[in-house]
Amino acid sequence: MALATSGRLEGHGVLVSKPFYVTTPIYYVNDKPHIGHTYTTVMADALARHHRMLGEDVYFLTGTDEHGQKIEKTAASRGITPQQLVDEVAPNFENLWKQMGLTVDHFVRTTHASHKATVQARFTELLARGDIYKATYKGLYSVSDEAYVTEIQAKEMQAQGLAHQLVELEEESYFFRLSSYENWLIQLYEKCPEFVQPDFRLNEVKQFVSPGGERGNLQDLSISRTSITWGIPVPGDEKHVVYVWFDALLNYLSASKQGHWPPAVQLVGKDILRFHAVYWPAFLMAIYRQEGDDLKGALPDRICAQMPKTILAHGWWLMGETKMSKSLGNIVRPKELLHFGTDAARFFLLRDMHIGHDRAFTFEAFIDRLNADLANGLGNLASRSISMLQRYRKGVVVEPVQYDAADTEVRELLRQAAPQYLERASRHDFNGALDGLWAFLRHLDGYIVKAEPWKLAKDEANAQKLDTVLAQLYRALRLTALLAGPVMPELCQQLWESLGLTGHVMDLRFADLDVEAPAPGPVSDPKPLFARIDKETAMNEIEAIRAEAAPQPAAPQPLDLPPVKENIDYDTFAKTDLRVGLILEAEEVPKSKKLIKMKVDLGFEQRTILGGIKEAYAPADLVGRRVVVVANLAPRAMMGIESHGMLLCASDNASKPYLIAPPEDAKPGFVVR
RNA sequence: GGCUGGGUAGCUCAGUUGGUUAGAGCGAAGGUCUCAUAAUCCUUAGGUCGGCGGUUCGAAUCCGCCUCCAGCCA
């Protein structure tokens, strides 16, 4: 019976397979899909397929996060409603996953009525029992981040010349009593160390929840806003909308499927781990706790059972040394990634990324990997094996009757391949699983060369040895098609059919695997599995695709302007002494990401001034420029260097700073008024 | 600044509880076979295992200091 090893018998002897609920984060609907989204979702798809082949009852959820101020603003700038905007762009993601053939079971949107109903119901519940309360929140708010910032962050931003993005705000807000769940959270991490993977991420989470230092413990979490209108209204107090995390995280609950709770694996980028490993379980604890549960006492098993089994935090694909960023335009679009086929992209992403770590992406590495492992490796091995079967045995796989030392070694490797692969995959380690499987494939190429089937075929006396070699190659390819099926569904299906096998690989179960099962029929004609890529040609093609896409970012972006500050009288303004300056020297400040140190001539004196403009200007381009300087700004030290004065720049919240430039004939020292 | 994890062949990385000549893949060079996708296979590359000091019969592997990098610090 196919499901015998993975199912369990319930009540009346009905076989129920084990549920497997896997999620990706919901993607911010306004973003354009790139390699990061693709990686996460492909990983989830491979896990989903893998667990289906383990015989489990899989539910694979992904979706979009559709609320927030940015949506509101973008929609306003285009003169449409936020709902129209999200309806327009949400398919960007959904269609990509469909185009890639991902086996998503449900695509959740936070603007769905059922999601909103869940959020409101839970909000009301938690409010009633005191896990949510109303209070006043006061602090510095970063407009571009749409978040309050800490004092430390505020200082950093000021030092980087981003003070204009900060606004002092005081507003009424609903708070989630996160502080109450510290004890239970710590117990969760202790009891279930696999709750966060990889393990070094768990340490970060623990340290955050219980730093043991002077910072004190968890603080309550603001979960509503009055400054935003595009969101889920707080029931009964509709000038508030539910703020991002209480809205977004609950998608996993609102879109969950009957019988599949709790999630088995939740994939997240390392940047949002904290929200998933701290806030999310705390929300669930609040939702699932009952009267009489002691928050100071032991975490009840009943609660534990409602927690996601694993939050799997993966690293980022980097472009060269730096993080991909939309503003730098150095992102890898799906179209480029899928240029060599969906399965090639899937294989590369899962084979090359060490789960949890960052990885630099280059098209060279991408092509090298495909050529080495898919063309020269698996593709060529399949081609030569099938070709020999046809040439020497008319496609028929003869059952081996004898094994010499080399044959026995391969037979043993063949026996170990599946358990090793499955064990690694069960730890979500496709990188390791594929690495091990491909090491075996390499061994087979050596096995062929040593056995020299082309010589064996010339003498009938060696017929049995030849049969053994050919049969083992056949078995290895059949096994590979099965094991790697979840990673490369199409290629493995093609290989499966080349081996003369029928049915769909995806419909098979690992449990049914019999490595040495006889071949049901002769092999088919070998079709090239994966054509070798000519690097130079391919790089040109990629360049062309990128160039095609390049004009897109140049399309006018909506401005992200901060609100106008309150009025001041003339005398207040007149206190500011603005002068024309001439930049004489400029150099980068070591270790600083933003600062440039400049020597500026103000006519009456020369000064050292630091500016947070490294992202926008190279030092060499600054020398000789005329700038406007706040001449009477009190000196202050940054990065150990005293800066006397400030350069005026123009920008909105999203753009880089543009230096204000006086005309060429303005003399250093001229007063700006 | 605090905490954590790292710095191993050109590149990406393995290196179990310290022990004979420090490994793999890719890339590069030379050679070989011919079943195969100009593929495969074999050999080679002479890497102060970040630096200094210590423990030890013996350390990439333990300890200390230094240095550089990354991550987390709501």
XYZ file of C-alpha atoms (C1' of nucleotides) in Angstrom:
747
model
C 0.000 0.000 0.000
C 1.375 3.273 -1.125
C 0.757 5.298 1.978
C 1.593 2.635 4.472
C 4.631 4.331 5.866
C 3.311 7.842 6.034
C -0.334 7.560 6.869
C -2.008 6.851 10.144
C -5.185 4.998 10.891
C -7.959 7.026 12.387
C -11.108 6.064 14.215
C -12.877 3.771 11.810
C -9.844 2.388 10.113
C -9.738 5.196 7.572
C -6.256 5.886 6.417
C -5.468 9.563 6.863
C -2.203 10.855 5.567
C -0.105 13.149 7.649
C -0.763 16.829 6.967
C 2.046 19.051 5.762
C 1.334 22.779 5.737
C 4.026 24.913 4.140
C 3.994 28.673 3.682
C 6.006 31.453 2.130
C 5.777 34.992 3.429
C 3.105 37.043 1.775
C 4.898 39.361 -0.603
C 4.377 43.085 -0.561
C 2.058 43.489 -3.478
C 3.661 46.665 -4.762
C 7.063 44.998 -5.203
C 8.209 43.576 -8.490
C 9.032 39.880 -8.230
C 12.745 39.120 -8.225
C 15.088 36.249 -7.479
C 14.481 36.515 -3.736
C 10.745 35.920 -4.066
C 11.423 33.233 -6.631
C 13.892 31.420 -4.417
C 11.588 31.335 -1.412
C 8.626 30.171 -3.405
C 10.579 27.573 -5.382
C 11.961 26.210 -2.128
C 8.449 25.961 -0.755
C 7.271 24.277 -3.947
C 10.075 21.725 -3.794
C 9.190 21.011 -0.168
C 5.531 20.689 -1.085
C 6.262 18.267 -3.917
C 8.742 16.350 -1.811
C 6.262 15.840 0.976
C 3.541 14.816 -1.451
C 5.911 12.118 -2.624
C 6.378 11.158 1.006
C 2.678 10.485 0.948
C 1.701 13.440 3.062
C -1.357 15.598 2.606
C 0.244 18.860 1.544
C -1.192 22.341 1.730
C 1.014 24.996 0.144
C 0.132 28.619 0.808
C 1.562 31.831 -0.570
C 0.084 35.246 -1.209
C 0.355 38.995 -1.045
C 0.398 41.627 1.648
C -1.778 44.423 0.352
C -2.230 47.060 3.018
C -0.201 50.011 4.208
C 0.715 53.548 3.550
C 2.831 52.922 0.469
C -0.076 51.343 -1.352
C -2.260 54.216 -0.277
C 0.215 56.755 -1.634
C 0.962 54.951 -4.865
C -2.728 54.607 -5.564
C -3.347 58.275 -4.775
C -0.574 59.378 -7.095
C -2.145 57.401 -9.881
C -5.621 58.602 -9.103
C -7.047 55.161 -8.407
C -8.261 53.500 -5.261
C -5.934 51.298 -3.246
C -8.177 48.351 -4.015
C -7.882 49.002 -7.736
C -4.131 49.192 -7.382
C -3.745 45.922 -5.496
C -6.170 44.153 -7.800
C -4.019 45.286 -10.670
C -0.649 44.229 -9.272
C -1.442 41.162 -7.182
C -1.460 38.973 -10.308
C 2.190 39.873 -10.886
C 3.018 37.277 -8.292
C 0.204 34.826 -8.808
C 0.793 34.663 -12.557
C 4.518 34.168 -12.127
C 3.970 31.159 -9.893
C 1.456 29.761 -12.356
C 3.793 30.344 -15.262
C 6.514 28.484 -13.380
C 4.165 25.605 -12.710
C 4.389 25.874 -8.943
C 1.951 23.716 -7.059
C 0.496 26.441 -4.881
C -2.723 25.271 -3.236
C -3.965 28.666 -2.202
C -3.037 32.237 -2.907
C -4.041 34.446 -0.004
C -4.545 38.191 -0.214
C -4.838 40.319 2.879
C -7.658 42.218 1.206
C -9.790 39.064 1.046
C -12.941 39.289 3.110
C -12.159 36.057 4.923
C -8.755 37.326 5.978
C -10.178 40.608 7.201
C -12.861 38.767 9.120
C -10.266 36.574 10.828
C -8.100 39.524 11.809
C -11.050 41.440 13.190
C -12.394 38.461 15.081
C -9.040 37.706 16.676
C -8.514 41.357 17.479
C -11.845 41.533 19.237
C -11.165 38.329 21.137
C -7.761 39.419 22.367
C -9.065 42.854 23.258
C -11.784 41.303 25.358
C -9.379 39.192 27.340
C -6.821 41.935 27.781
C -4.073 40.764 25.464
C -4.753 43.886 23.451
C -5.226 47.278 25.106
C -5.404 50.910 24.055
C -2.780 53.469 25.036
C -0.873 56.438 23.701
C 2.230 55.991 21.668
C 4.742 58.758 21.292
C 7.972 58.731 19.422
C 9.978 59.538 16.356
C 8.519 58.094 13.207
C 10.408 57.385 10.026
C 8.186 58.201 7.108
C 10.115 56.124 4.620
C 10.175 53.044 6.839
C 6.598 53.575 7.975
C 7.720 52.761 11.468
C 8.663 54.326 14.710
C 12.371 54.325 15.341
C 14.345 53.986 18.538
C 16.523 56.742 19.921
C 19.589 54.899 18.712
C 18.181 54.494 15.236
C 17.155 58.125 15.204
C 20.664 59.229 16.031
C 22.059 57.062 13.284
C 19.634 58.478 10.789
C 20.492 62.011 11.810
C 24.179 61.267 11.425
C 23.461 59.972 7.956
C 21.682 63.141 7.024
C 18.278 61.489 7.060
C 16.861 63.611 9.822
C 14.283 64.989 7.414
C 12.641 61.579 7.318
C 11.860 61.700 11.015
C 8.661 63.131 12.369
C 7.674 63.345 15.990
C 4.368 61.633 16.393
C 2.033 60.975 19.234
C -0.960 58.845 18.599
C -3.442 56.616 20.201
C -2.657 53.002 19.473
C -3.732 49.532 20.358
C -0.986 47.429 21.850
C -0.482 43.711 21.947
C 0.726 42.565 25.342
C 3.860 40.939 23.987
C 5.653 41.387 27.288
C 3.340 38.837 28.901
C 4.528 36.082 26.603
C 8.227 36.283 27.241
C 8.189 33.330 29.620
C 6.260 31.062 27.283
C 8.326 32.095 24.277
C 11.546 31.195 26.002
C 10.102 27.827 26.925
C 9.033 27.300 23.333
C 12.600 27.865 22.126
C 13.958 25.520 24.783
C 11.422 22.772 24.268
C 11.390 22.918 20.494
C 14.837 23.870 19.260
C 13.755 23.071 15.720
C 11.203 25.892 15.972
C 13.768 28.167 14.351
C 16.182 26.876 11.777
C 19.081 27.118 11.118
C 20.096 26.873 14.761
C 22.289 29.952 14.781
C 19.190 31.956 14.012
C 17.525 30.516 17.075
C 20.277 32.042 19.162
C 19.537 35.448 17.723
C 15.898 35.061 18.527
C 16.584 33.936 22.080
C 18.901 36.839 22.617
C 16.271 39.203 21.374
C 13.562 37.883 23.659
C 15.762 37.556 26.677
C 18.869 39.663 26.242
C 19.864 39.353 29.865
C 21.514 42.723 29.572
C 20.447 46.185 30.476
C 17.946 46.505 27.694
C 15.228 44.868 29.673
C 12.682 42.515 28.336
C 10.103 42.394 25.625
C 7.995 45.471 25.216
C 4.431 45.540 24.100
C 3.780 45.886 20.431
C 1.847 48.658 18.780
C -0.593 47.011 16.385
C -2.810 49.810 15.142
C -2.461 53.152 13.401
C -4.650 56.188 13.052
C -2.346 57.729 10.473
C -3.157 55.115 7.861
C -6.519 54.478 6.306
C -5.688 51.612 3.943
C -5.930 48.666 6.264
C -8.316 46.533 8.226
C -10.431 48.710 10.525
C -10.252 47.949 14.205
C -13.707 46.628 15.089
C -15.670 49.228 16.991
C -12.998 51.905 16.720
C -12.710 52.538 13.052
C -10.387 55.466 13.061
C -7.742 52.832 13.758
C -6.561 50.302 11.238
C -4.708 47.143 12.176
C -1.003 47.671 11.667
C 1.200 45.493 9.552
C 2.224 42.469 11.588
C -1.052 41.664 13.273
C -2.603 41.872 9.828
C 0.082 40.143 7.758
C 1.057 37.299 10.062
C -2.512 36.202 10.592
C -2.729 35.254 6.917
C -1.229 31.914 7.840
C -4.195 31.374 10.115
C -6.939 32.976 8.039
C -5.933 31.019 4.932
C -5.115 27.772 6.694
C -6.901 24.621 5.659
C -9.054 22.427 7.799
C -7.021 19.625 9.326
C -3.662 21.124 8.400
C -2.928 23.231 11.457
C -0.233 23.959 12.607
C 2.183 24.867 9.797
C 5.000 22.358 9.331
C 7.458 24.681 7.652
C 7.226 28.425 7.279
C 9.852 29.879 4.996
C 10.989 33.409 5.733
C 13.873 35.639 4.782
C 16.258 36.330 7.595
C 15.082 39.938 7.622
C 11.641 39.011 8.851
C 12.647 36.183 11.136
C 11.998 38.132 14.298
C 8.412 38.798 13.415
C 7.833 35.146 12.659
C 9.760 33.718 15.570
C 8.591 36.126 18.275
C 5.450 38.064 17.405
C 3.780 35.268 15.495
C 4.013 32.560 18.171
C 3.051 35.142 20.781
C -0.082 35.993 18.800
C -0.873 32.296 18.564
C -0.295 31.766 22.263
C -2.707 34.586 22.983
C -5.238 33.151 20.569
C -5.021 29.579 21.835
C -4.610 30.102 25.553
C -7.534 29.400 27.798
C -8.859 30.657 31.092
C -6.618 29.429 33.859
C -3.456 29.126 31.833
C -0.596 30.644 33.774
C 1.588 32.879 31.646
C 4.238 32.807 34.346
C 4.142 29.048 34.593
C 5.013 26.176 32.329
C 4.026 26.425 28.685
C 1.182 23.904 28.255
C 1.723 21.162 25.674
C -1.710 22.007 24.337
C -0.364 25.426 23.334
C 2.855 23.985 22.004
C 0.855 21.784 19.696
C -0.634 24.868 18.017
C 2.743 26.404 17.218
C 4.339 26.149 13.783
C 6.827 23.318 13.780
C 9.629 25.158 12.017
C 10.308 28.725 10.989
C 12.966 28.282 8.342
C 15.000 31.444 7.825
C 16.960 31.581 4.620
C 19.631 34.025 3.503
C 19.681 36.455 0.632
C 20.881 36.231 -2.908
C 23.357 39.042 -3.275
C 24.443 40.829 -6.411
C 28.194 40.781 -6.145
C 28.947 41.895 -2.643
C 25.861 43.938 -2.019
C 22.279 43.226 -1.267
C 19.914 43.484 -4.133
C 18.049 46.683 -4.072
C 15.432 48.160 -6.280
C 16.930 51.610 -6.088
C 20.303 50.359 -7.286
C 18.569 48.419 -10.021
C 20.782 45.418 -9.415
C 18.096 42.826 -9.090
C 17.676 39.585 -10.958
C 14.293 39.433 -12.599
C 12.450 36.158 -13.042
C 12.658 36.514 -16.795
C 16.446 36.405 -16.678
C 16.476 33.614 -14.146
C 14.080 31.504 -16.169
C 15.948 32.020 -19.421
C 17.446 28.515 -19.283
C 14.225 26.908 -18.195
C 12.266 26.731 -15.000
C 13.853 23.490 -13.869
C 17.347 24.827 -14.463
C 16.559 27.810 -12.276
C 15.028 25.567 -9.616
C 18.037 23.313 -9.624
C 20.480 26.182 -9.385
C 18.613 27.967 -6.598
C 18.281 24.862 -4.473
C 21.676 23.402 -5.291
C 23.765 26.509 -4.777
C 22.106 28.144 -1.782
C 23.239 26.874 1.581
C 20.100 27.260 3.580
C 20.396 30.135 5.978
C 23.446 31.762 4.451
C 23.728 34.577 1.974
C 24.964 33.765 -1.472
C 26.346 35.912 -4.247
C 24.514 35.514 -7.518
C 26.307 35.693 -10.848
C 25.150 34.484 -14.204
C 28.564 32.935 -14.706
C 28.143 30.738 -11.660
C 24.612 29.956 -12.771
C 25.730 28.800 -16.224
C 28.738 26.928 -14.837
C 26.508 24.998 -12.498
C 24.040 24.082 -15.205
C 26.740 22.965 -17.600
C 28.614 20.959 -15.023
C 25.716 19.254 -13.280
C 22.871 19.143 -15.756
C 24.572 18.969 -19.170
C 27.898 17.246 -18.502
C 26.661 15.484 -15.417
C 23.168 14.039 -15.372
C 22.328 14.797 -19.014
C 25.404 13.160 -20.440
C 25.212 10.214 -18.071
C 21.640 9.553 -19.111
C 22.521 9.937 -22.741
C 25.461 7.510 -22.697
C 23.660 4.975 -20.499
C 20.490 4.833 -22.536
C 22.444 4.859 -25.739
C 24.465 1.822 -24.629
C 21.339 -0.009 -23.542
C 19.932 0.462 -26.995
C 23.085 -0.300 -28.866
C 24.066 -3.408 -26.935
C 20.734 -4.740 -25.671
C 18.112 -3.224 -27.972
C 16.850 -1.168 -25.044
C 16.125 -4.117 -22.810
C 17.398 -4.040 -19.242
C 18.533 -7.523 -18.270
C 18.467 -8.450 -14.597
C 21.999 -8.824 -13.219
C 23.057 -12.221 -11.971
C 26.572 -11.457 -10.809
C 28.358 -8.558 -9.157
C 32.105 -8.123 -9.057
C 33.849 -5.769 -6.618
C 33.170 -2.583 -8.585
C 29.580 -3.627 -9.221
C 29.054 -4.350 -5.566
C 30.385 -0.957 -4.612
C 27.922 0.737 -6.946
C 25.151 -1.544 -5.741
C 25.865 -0.445 -2.199
C 25.951 3.238 -3.160
C 22.690 2.717 -4.979
C 21.206 1.231 -1.852
C 22.357 4.157 0.300
C 21.461 6.944 -2.121
C 17.787 7.267 -1.286
C 18.064 7.124 2.517
C 20.837 9.710 2.449
C 18.980 11.972 0.085
C 15.739 11.731 2.006
C 17.415 12.317 5.326
C 19.012 15.539 4.106
C 15.853 16.698 2.405
C 13.923 16.078 5.609
C 16.156 18.715 7.160
C 15.218 21.010 4.264
C 18.782 20.682 3.062
C 18.344 20.336 -0.691
C 21.815 21.669 -1.188
C 23.301 18.759 0.728
C 20.878 16.233 -0.692
C 21.622 17.175 -4.290
C 25.323 17.409 -3.590
C 25.342 13.832 -2.304
C 23.262 12.522 -5.166
C 25.496 14.178 -7.744
C 28.610 12.777 -6.101
C 27.066 9.384 -6.775
C 26.388 10.312 -10.399
C 30.031 11.306 -10.807
C 31.059 7.956 -9.412
C 28.974 6.282 -12.089
C 30.910 8.010 -14.857
C 34.051 6.504 -13.375
C 32.321 3.150 -13.087
C 31.550 3.223 -16.803
C 35.099 4.077 -17.796
C 36.550 1.313 -15.634
C 34.049 -1.289 -16.826
C 34.461 -0.282 -20.489
C 31.108 -1.602 -21.694
C 32.134 -0.963 -25.326
C 34.813 -3.612 -24.902
C 32.577 -5.967 -22.933
C 30.110 -5.809 -25.788
C 32.611 -7.212 -28.231
C 32.863 -10.572 -26.487
C 29.828 -12.677 -25.686
C 31.715 -14.150 -22.721
C 31.324 -10.819 -20.935
C 27.589 -10.595 -21.455
C 26.688 -10.946 -17.789
C 29.121 -8.288 -16.660
C 27.741 -5.943 -19.298
C 24.195 -6.663 -18.167
C 25.120 -5.793 -14.609
C 26.727 -2.483 -15.542
C 23.842 -1.454 -17.765
C 21.223 -2.471 -15.234
C 22.888 -0.511 -12.480
C 23.092 2.592 -14.648
C 19.436 2.190 -15.408
C 18.597 1.826 -11.719
C 20.624 4.893 -10.813
C 18.901 7.044 -13.418
C 15.484 5.796 -12.395
C 16.287 6.573 -8.783
C 17.563 10.029 -9.680
C 14.417 10.840 -11.651
C 12.381 9.942 -8.602
C 14.442 11.622 -5.887
C 15.130 14.832 -7.787
C 11.565 15.010 -9.083
C 10.453 17.613 -6.559
C 13.415 19.810 -7.486
C 13.182 19.408 -11.280
C 9.718 18.104 -12.083
C 9.882 18.481 -15.846
C 13.407 17.252 -16.433
C 12.860 14.249 -14.208
C 9.625 13.416 -15.970
C 11.473 13.539 -19.264
C 14.207 11.296 -17.900
C 11.574 8.936 -16.543
C 10.016 8.610 -19.974
C 13.386 8.171 -21.633
C 13.861 5.181 -19.383
C 10.719 3.690 -20.869
C 8.715 4.260 -17.710
C 5.104 5.360 -17.686
C 3.014 7.566 -15.460
C 4.007 10.756 -13.730
C 6.955 10.953 -11.379
C 4.978 13.345 -9.212
C 2.317 10.700 -8.662
C 4.834 8.263 -7.222
C 5.688 7.753 -3.585
C 9.150 7.395 -2.163
C 7.838 4.613 0.033
C 7.138 2.522 -3.038
C 10.708 2.783 -4.109
C 12.410 -0.468 -5.000
C 15.848 0.344 -6.301
C 16.393 -3.056 -7.855
C 12.941 -3.531 -9.316
C 13.055 -5.002 -12.817
C 12.514 -2.636 -15.714
C 8.927 -2.932 -16.943
C 9.920 -2.396 -20.568
C 12.650 -1.239 -22.900
C 14.119 2.243 -22.733
C 13.077 4.881 -25.255
C 15.195 6.986 -27.539
C 17.428 9.216 -25.494
C 16.357 12.833 -25.790
C 18.924 15.365 -24.676
C 17.906 16.267 -21.143
C 19.712 19.548 -20.921
C 21.732 21.157 -23.696
C 25.108 22.553 -22.846
C 25.029 26.339 -22.676
C 27.538 28.406 -24.586
C 28.555 30.925 -21.997
C 29.391 33.803 -24.273
C 26.205 33.528 -26.294
C 24.142 33.113 -23.164
C 25.676 36.137 -21.487
C 24.788 38.230 -24.512
C 21.229 36.979 -24.399
C 20.998 37.826 -20.728
C 22.395 41.283 -21.381
C 19.750 41.803 -24.021
C 16.983 40.795 -21.637
C 18.323 43.089 -18.967
C 18.610 45.971 -21.397
C 15.029 45.413 -22.450
C 13.889 45.624 -18.864
C 16.147 48.520 -17.995
C 13.970 51.389 -19.223
C 11.265 50.222 -16.858
C 12.803 51.575 -13.659
C 13.147 54.916 -15.433
C 9.368 55.214 -15.523
C 8.282 58.055 -13.288
C 8.119 56.899 -9.722
C 5.507 58.501 -7.520
C 7.080 60.977 -5.157
C 7.324 60.000 -1.532
C 7.101 63.388 0.109
C 7.062 64.037 3.852
C 4.322 66.305 5.172
C 5.067 70.021 5.352
C 6.275 71.068 8.761
C 4.449 73.591 10.871
C 4.900 77.288 10.137
C 7.738 79.290 11.636
C 8.148 83.048 11.804
C 10.709 84.919 9.759
C 13.017 85.535 12.700
C 13.323 81.825 13.312
C 14.239 81.263 9.692
C 16.621 84.211 9.640
C 18.709 82.601 12.326
C 19.892 80.141 9.713
C 23.052 81.376 7.987
C 23.304 79.837 4.539
C 26.443 80.377 2.465
C 27.828 79.338 -0.869
C 30.729 76.925 -0.467
C 33.229 75.399 -2.855
C 34.311 71.820 -2.290
C 38.106 71.676 -2.322
C 38.700 68.086 -1.275
C 36.532 65.026 -0.737
C 37.265 61.561 0.555
C 35.258 58.619 1.847
C 35.037 58.168 5.579
C 36.377 54.659 6.276
C 33.836 52.213 7.689
C 30.964 54.561 7.012
C 28.407 53.550 4.440
C 27.110 57.021 3.829
C 29.563 59.674 4.918
C 31.962 61.646 2.807
C 34.464 64.006 4.385
C 34.949 67.250 2.537
C 37.042 70.383 2.818
C 34.847 73.329 1.859
C 35.907 76.878 1.082
C 33.437 79.393 2.525
C 35.313 82.453 1.381
C 36.101 83.624 4.887
C 37.434 80.242 6.012
C 37.873 76.589 5.041
C 36.037 73.921 6.935
C 35.751 70.188 7.325
C 32.196 69.078 6.676
C 30.777 65.575 6.621
C 27.857 64.737 4.394
C 25.757 61.581 4.097
C 25.959 61.508 0.315
C 28.273 58.603 -0.462
C 25.448 56.656 -2.055
C 24.766 59.469 -4.503
C 28.173 60.971 -5.231
C 31.716 59.727 -5.657
C 34.333 61.857 -3.909
C 36.060 62.632 -7.178
C 32.853 64.095 -8.590
C 32.442 66.443 -5.658
C 35.644 68.386 -5.899
C 35.024 71.742 -7.534
C 31.286 71.712 -6.935
C 29.506 74.692 -5.475
C 27.165 73.877 -2.633
C 24.922 75.579 -0.114
C 26.193 75.270 3.457
C 24.403 75.853 6.737
C 27.281 77.893 8.090
C 26.142 78.476 11.642
C 25.180 74.925 12.497
C 26.904 73.909 15.716
C 29.849 71.564 15.056
C 29.317 67.901 15.846
C 31.429 64.819 15.632
C 30.521 61.825 13.476
C 32.658 58.721 13.146
C 35.249 60.495 15.230
C 35.508 63.448 12.851
C 34.168 66.877 13.704
C 31.891 68.326 11.070
C 31.248 72.062 11.070
C 28.289 72.854 8.884
C 25.915 70.966 6.672
C 25.349 70.749 2.927
C 21.831 71.303 1.672
C 20.350 68.529 -0.412
C 17.001 67.911 -2.032
C 15.196 64.581 -2.101
C 11.968 62.868 -1.325
C 11.882 60.004 1.135
C 12.807 57.443 -1.465
C 15.434 59.095 -3.623
C 19.084 59.737 -3.070
C 20.084 63.250 -2.023
C 20.734 65.808 -4.749
C 23.115 68.569 -3.755
C 21.730 72.089 -4.088
C 23.976 73.792 -6.606
C 24.471 77.586 -6.762
C 25.367 78.942 -10.187
C 28.989 78.842 -11.310
C 29.518 82.574 -10.826
C 28.389 82.545 -7.190
C 31.462 83.175 -5.045
C 32.274 81.111 -1.958
C 30.980 82.971 1.082
C 27.996 84.539 -0.711
C 25.008 84.660 1.594
C 22.004 82.650 0.496
C 18.826 84.500 1.382
C 29.562 49.594 21.846
C 27.225 44.427 23.423
C 26.291 39.399 21.792
C 26.856 35.437 18.026
C 29.190 33.129 13.877
C 33.075 33.211 10.603
C 38.165 34.096 8.048
C 41.011 26.697 4.750
C 43.732 25.910 -2.807
C 41.875 31.274 -8.393
C 36.280 30.647 -7.063
C 32.372 28.077 -3.785
C 32.955 25.343 0.326
C 33.960 20.085 3.529
C 37.088 19.150 7.438
C 34.096 14.157 12.867
C 35.684 13.843 20.008
C 43.513 17.418 18.332
C 47.280 12.423 15.337
C 50.383 9.482 9.481
C 51.659 13.234 2.890
C 44.881 19.205 4.832
C 40.024 17.371 1.076
C 35.640 17.976 -2.778
C 33.290 20.527 -6.786
C 34.023 24.376 -10.377
C 37.749 26.995 -13.201
C 42.964 26.320 -15.493
C 46.985 22.994 -17.754
C 48.540 18.172 -19.766
C 47.092 13.312 -21.110
C 43.341 9.185 -22.217
C 39.024 6.516 -23.856
C 35.105 6.480 -27.560
C 29.217 4.382 -25.057
C 27.862 9.770 -24.644
C 25.762 16.535 -25.026
C 33.883 18.771 -28.238
C 30.933 15.117 -22.971
C 33.783 11.117 -19.609
C 38.088 9.448 -17.065
C 43.318 10.198 -15.072
C 47.225 13.500 -13.480
C 48.828 18.418 -12.031
C 47.757 22.958 -9.375
C 52.952 23.131 -4.598
C 47.104 26.594 0.022
C 52.321 30.459 6.099
C 44.575 26.283 7.150
C 43.615 35.472 8.944
C 48.093 37.061 12.498
C 50.913 36.391 17.127
C 51.623 33.663 21.520
C 50.383 29.357 24.632
C 48.880 24.064 26.122
C 50.572 19.250 24.071
C 54.867 14.066 22.092
C 51.696 16.299 18.255
C 46.784 21.516 16.419
C 43.330 23.963 10.751
C 41.131 21.275 14.982
C 41.946 23.360 22.474
C 43.240 28.382 25.272
C 44.580 33.802 25.154
C 45.383 38.283 22.529
C 45.091 40.955 17.826
C 42.937 41.808 13.056
C 39.269 41.574 9.168
C 34.173 40.113 7.602
C 29.016 38.970 8.429
C 24.570 38.688 11.412
C 21.421 40.219 15.633
C 20.698 44.266 19.197
C 12.396 45.869 18.588
